[in-house]
mmCIF file of C-alpha atoms in Angstrom:
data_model
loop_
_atom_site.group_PDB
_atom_site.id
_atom_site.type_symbol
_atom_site.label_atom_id
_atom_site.label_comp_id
_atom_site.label_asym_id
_atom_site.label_seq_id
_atom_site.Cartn_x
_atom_site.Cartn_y
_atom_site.Cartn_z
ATOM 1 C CA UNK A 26 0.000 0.000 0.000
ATOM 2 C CA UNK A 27 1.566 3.346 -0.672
ATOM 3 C CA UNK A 28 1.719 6.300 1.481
ATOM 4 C CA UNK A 29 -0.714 8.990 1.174
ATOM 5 C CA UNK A 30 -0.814 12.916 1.990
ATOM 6 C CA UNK A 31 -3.328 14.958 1.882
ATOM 7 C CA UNK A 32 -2.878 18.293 0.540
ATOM 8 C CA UNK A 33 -4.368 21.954 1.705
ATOM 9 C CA UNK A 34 -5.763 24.383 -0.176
ATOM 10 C CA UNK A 35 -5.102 27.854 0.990
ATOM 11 C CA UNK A 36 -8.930 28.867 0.504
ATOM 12 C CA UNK A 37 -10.253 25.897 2.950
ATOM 13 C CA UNK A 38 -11.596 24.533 0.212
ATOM 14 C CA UNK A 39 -11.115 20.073 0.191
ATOM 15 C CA UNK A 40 -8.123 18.982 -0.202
ATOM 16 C CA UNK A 41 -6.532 15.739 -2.056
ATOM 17 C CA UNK A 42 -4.853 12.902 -1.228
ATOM 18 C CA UNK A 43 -1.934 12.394 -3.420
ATOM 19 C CA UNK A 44 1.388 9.602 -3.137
ATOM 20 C CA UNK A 45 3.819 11.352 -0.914
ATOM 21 C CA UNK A 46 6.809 9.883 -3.712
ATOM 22 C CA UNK A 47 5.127 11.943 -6.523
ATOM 23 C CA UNK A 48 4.419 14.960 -3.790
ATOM 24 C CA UNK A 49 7.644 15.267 -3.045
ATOM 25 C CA UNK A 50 9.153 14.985 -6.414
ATOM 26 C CA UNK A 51 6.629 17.623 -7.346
ATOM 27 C CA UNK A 52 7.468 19.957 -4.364
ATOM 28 C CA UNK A 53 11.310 19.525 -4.559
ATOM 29 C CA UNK A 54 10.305 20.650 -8.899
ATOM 30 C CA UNK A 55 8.214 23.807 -7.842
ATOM 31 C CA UNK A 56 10.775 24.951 -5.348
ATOM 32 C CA UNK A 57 13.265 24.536 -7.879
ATOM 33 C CA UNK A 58 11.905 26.016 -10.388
ATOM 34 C CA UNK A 59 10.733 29.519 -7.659
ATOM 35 C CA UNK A 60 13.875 29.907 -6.892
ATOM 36 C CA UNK A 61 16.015 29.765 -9.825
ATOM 37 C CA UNK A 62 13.204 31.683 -11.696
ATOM 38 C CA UNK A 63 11.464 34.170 -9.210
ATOM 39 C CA UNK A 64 8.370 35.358 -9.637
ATOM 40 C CA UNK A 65 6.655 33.872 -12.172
ATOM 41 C CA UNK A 66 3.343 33.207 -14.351
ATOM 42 C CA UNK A 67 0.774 30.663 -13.585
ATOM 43 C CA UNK A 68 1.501 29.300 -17.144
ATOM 44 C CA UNK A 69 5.048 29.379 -16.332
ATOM 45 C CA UNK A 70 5.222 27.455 -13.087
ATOM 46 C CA UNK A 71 3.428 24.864 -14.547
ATOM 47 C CA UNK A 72 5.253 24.535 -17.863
ATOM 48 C CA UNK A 73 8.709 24.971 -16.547
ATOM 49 C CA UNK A 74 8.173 22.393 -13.682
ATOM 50 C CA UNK A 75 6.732 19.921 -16.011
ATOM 51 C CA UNK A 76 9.395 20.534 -18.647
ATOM 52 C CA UNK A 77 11.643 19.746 -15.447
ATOM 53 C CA UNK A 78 10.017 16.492 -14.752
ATOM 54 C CA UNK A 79 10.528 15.425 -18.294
ATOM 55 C CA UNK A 80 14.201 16.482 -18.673
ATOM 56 C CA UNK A 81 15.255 15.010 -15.854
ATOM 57 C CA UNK A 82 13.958 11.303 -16.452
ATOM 58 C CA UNK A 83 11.323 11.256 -13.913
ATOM 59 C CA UNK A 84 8.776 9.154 -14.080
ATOM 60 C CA UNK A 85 5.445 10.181 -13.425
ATOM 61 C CA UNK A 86 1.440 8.811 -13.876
ATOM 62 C CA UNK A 87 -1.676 11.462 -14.091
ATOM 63 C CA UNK A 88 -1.875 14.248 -15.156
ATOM 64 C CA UNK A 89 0.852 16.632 -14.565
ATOM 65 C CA UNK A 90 -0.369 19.876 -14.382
ATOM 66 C CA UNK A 91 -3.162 18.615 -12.768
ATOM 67 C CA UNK A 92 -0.288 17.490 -10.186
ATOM 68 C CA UNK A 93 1.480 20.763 -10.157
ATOM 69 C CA UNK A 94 -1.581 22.986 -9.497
ATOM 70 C CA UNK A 95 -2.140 20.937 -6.591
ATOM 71 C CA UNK A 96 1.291 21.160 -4.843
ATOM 72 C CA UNK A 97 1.268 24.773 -5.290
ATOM 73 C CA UNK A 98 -1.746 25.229 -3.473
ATOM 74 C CA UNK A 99 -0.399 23.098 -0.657
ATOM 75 C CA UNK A 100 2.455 25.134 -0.527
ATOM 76 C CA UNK A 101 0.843 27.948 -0.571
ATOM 77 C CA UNK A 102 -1.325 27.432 2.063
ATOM 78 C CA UNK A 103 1.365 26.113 3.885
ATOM 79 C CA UNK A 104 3.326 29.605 3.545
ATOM 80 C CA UNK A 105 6.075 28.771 1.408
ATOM 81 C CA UNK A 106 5.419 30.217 -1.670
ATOM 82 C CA UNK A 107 3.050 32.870 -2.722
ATOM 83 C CA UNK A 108 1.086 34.363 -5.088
ATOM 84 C CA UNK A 109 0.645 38.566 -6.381
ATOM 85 C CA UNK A 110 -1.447 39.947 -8.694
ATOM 86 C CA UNK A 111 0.316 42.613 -10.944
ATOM 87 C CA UNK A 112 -1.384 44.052 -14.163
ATOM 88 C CA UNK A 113 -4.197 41.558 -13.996
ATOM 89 C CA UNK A 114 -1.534 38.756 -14.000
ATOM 90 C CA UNK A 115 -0.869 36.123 -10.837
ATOM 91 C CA UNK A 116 3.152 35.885 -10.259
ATOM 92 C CA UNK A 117 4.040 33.001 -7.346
ATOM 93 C CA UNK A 118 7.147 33.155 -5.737
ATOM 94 C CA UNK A 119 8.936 31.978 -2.827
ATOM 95 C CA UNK A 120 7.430 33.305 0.173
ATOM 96 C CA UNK A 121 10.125 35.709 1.888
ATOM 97 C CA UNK A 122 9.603 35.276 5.546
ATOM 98 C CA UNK A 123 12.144 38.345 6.920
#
């Protein structure tokens, strides 16, 4: 049986249970990607970190952006990145906790 977490999402809204393997790989790709990028689109996030995945060999099942869009909201709502709107565009970033 594999191991489960289950994610948050920063508006309270239900969360979902996702393998903590591919939520880790996922969260280790999005932190990555933050900080060797800044602040960045929406549409960025996800197609950089998925262009990551595939470079790099990793396997993954599912959907990936489906994936991605969850592990940012769990990290968002668990404070470490975050997300500003500027000229009608979202940017997410790392969240800088000085």
């Amino acid at each position: 049986m594999e191991d489960k977490i289950l994610l948050i999402h920063p508006e309270g809204k239900k969360g979902v249970s996702m393998n903590v393997k591919k939520y880790n790989v996922l969260q280790s790709a999005i932190l990555d990607v933050l900080t060797i990028h800044g602040a960045i689109t929406h549409t960025e996030l996800i197609t950089i970190t998925s262009a990551e995945i595939i470079k790099n060999k990793i396997p993954f099942e599912g959907n990936i952006g489906w994936h991605i869009e969850w592990v940012k909201l769990d990290l968002e709502s668990k404070g470490l990145i975050q997300r500003t709107k500027d000229k009608n565009k979202l940017y997410f970033s790392l969240k800088n906790n000085s």
